[in-house]
CSV table of C-alpha atoms in Angstrom, one decimal:
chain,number,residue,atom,x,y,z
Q,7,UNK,CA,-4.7,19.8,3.8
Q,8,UNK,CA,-3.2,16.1,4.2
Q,9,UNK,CA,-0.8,15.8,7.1
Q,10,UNK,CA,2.3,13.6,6.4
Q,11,UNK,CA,1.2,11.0,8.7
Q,12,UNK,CA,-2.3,10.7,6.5
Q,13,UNK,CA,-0.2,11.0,3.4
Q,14,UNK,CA,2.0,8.0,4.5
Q,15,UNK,CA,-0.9,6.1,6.3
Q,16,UNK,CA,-3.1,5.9,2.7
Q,17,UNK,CA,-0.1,4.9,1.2
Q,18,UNK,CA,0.7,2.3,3.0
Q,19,UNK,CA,-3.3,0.9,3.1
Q,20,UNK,CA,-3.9,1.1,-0.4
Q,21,UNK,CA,-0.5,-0.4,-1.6
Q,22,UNK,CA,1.0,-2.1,0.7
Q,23,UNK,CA,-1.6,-3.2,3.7
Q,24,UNK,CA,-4.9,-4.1,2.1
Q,25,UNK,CA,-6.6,-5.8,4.5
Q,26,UNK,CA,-5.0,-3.9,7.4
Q,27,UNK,CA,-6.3,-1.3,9.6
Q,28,UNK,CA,-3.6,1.4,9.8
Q,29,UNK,CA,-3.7,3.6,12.1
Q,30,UNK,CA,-1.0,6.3,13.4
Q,31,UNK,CA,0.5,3.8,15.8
Q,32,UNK,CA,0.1,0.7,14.2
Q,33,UNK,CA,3.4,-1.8,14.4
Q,34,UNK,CA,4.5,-1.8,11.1
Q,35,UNK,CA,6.6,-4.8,11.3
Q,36,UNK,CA,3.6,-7.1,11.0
Q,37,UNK,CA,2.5,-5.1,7.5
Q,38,UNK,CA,5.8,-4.4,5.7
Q,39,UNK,CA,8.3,-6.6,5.0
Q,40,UNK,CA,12.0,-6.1,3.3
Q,41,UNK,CA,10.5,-4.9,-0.4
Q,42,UNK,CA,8.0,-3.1,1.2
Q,43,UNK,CA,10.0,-1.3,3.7
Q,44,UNK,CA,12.3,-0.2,0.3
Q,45,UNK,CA,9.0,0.9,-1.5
Q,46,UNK,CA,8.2,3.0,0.9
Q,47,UNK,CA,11.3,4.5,0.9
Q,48,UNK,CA,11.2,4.9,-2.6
Q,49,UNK,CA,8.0,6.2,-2.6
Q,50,UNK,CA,8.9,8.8,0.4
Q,51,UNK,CA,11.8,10.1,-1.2
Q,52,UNK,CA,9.7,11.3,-4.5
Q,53,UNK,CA,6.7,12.1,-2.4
Q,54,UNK,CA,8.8,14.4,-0.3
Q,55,UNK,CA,12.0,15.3,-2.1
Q,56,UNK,CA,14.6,13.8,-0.2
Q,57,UNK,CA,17.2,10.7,-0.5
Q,58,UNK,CA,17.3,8.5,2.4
Q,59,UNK,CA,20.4,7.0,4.3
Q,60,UNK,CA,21.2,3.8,4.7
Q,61,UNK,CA,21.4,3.7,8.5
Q,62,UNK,CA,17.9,5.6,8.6
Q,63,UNK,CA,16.3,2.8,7.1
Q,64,UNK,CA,15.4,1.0,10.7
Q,65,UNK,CA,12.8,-0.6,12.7
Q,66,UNK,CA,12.9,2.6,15.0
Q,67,UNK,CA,12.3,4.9,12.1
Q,68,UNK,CA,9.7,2.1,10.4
Q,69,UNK,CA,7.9,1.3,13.5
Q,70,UNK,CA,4.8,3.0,12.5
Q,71,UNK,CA,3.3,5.8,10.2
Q,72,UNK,CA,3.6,8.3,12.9
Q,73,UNK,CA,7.9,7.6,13.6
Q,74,UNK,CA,8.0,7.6,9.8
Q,75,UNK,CA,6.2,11.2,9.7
Q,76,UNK,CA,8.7,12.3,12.4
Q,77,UNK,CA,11.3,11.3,10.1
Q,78,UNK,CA,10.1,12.8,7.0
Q,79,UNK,CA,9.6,16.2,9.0
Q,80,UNK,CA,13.3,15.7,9.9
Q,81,UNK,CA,14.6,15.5,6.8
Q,82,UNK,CA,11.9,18.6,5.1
Q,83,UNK,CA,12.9,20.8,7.7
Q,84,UNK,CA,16.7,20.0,7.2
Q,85,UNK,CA,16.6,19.7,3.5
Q,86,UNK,CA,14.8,23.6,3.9
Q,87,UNK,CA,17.8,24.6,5.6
C-alpha cells in the first residue's frame, strides 16, 4: 500500500517537479511556487477528501512532502471523527 508521503511525493515529481529529486524532506519552496502550492491543494483535497483552510495553507505546512503528510493525517483523522 502507498503511504501518504509517497502518494504526495509522486505527485509532486511527475506534475509539478520534473527534473527534481524529491525526497521526504526536500524544501519545497525551491519546487513550488504560488499556483503550484494551490494545485497541490487542490489536488490533496480530492485525493483525500477534505477542504483546506486558508491559514493552513503555509510555508510550515508546505515545507516538504513529509509536513504535508502530517497535515493530511491531521485532517483524515479529524475528518474520521
Amino acid at each position: 500500500m502507498t503511504t501518504i508521503e509517497e502518494r504526495i511525493i509522486s505527485h509532486i515529481s511527475e506534475k509539478l517537479g520534473p527534473g527534481h529529486d524529491i525526497a521526504a524532506d526536500t524544501d519545497l519552496s525551491y519546487v513550488l511556487d504560488s499556483t503550484a502550492v494551490m494545485e497541490v491543494v487542490v489536488w490533496i483535497e480530492e485525493a483525500f477528501g477534505f477542504s483546506a483552510e486558508l491559514d493552513e495553507i503555509n510555508p510550515d505546512t508546505f515545507g516538504s512532502p513529509a509536513r504535508l503528510a502530517q497535515w493530511v493525517r491531521r485532517n483524515v483523522e479529524g475528518a474520521a471523527t
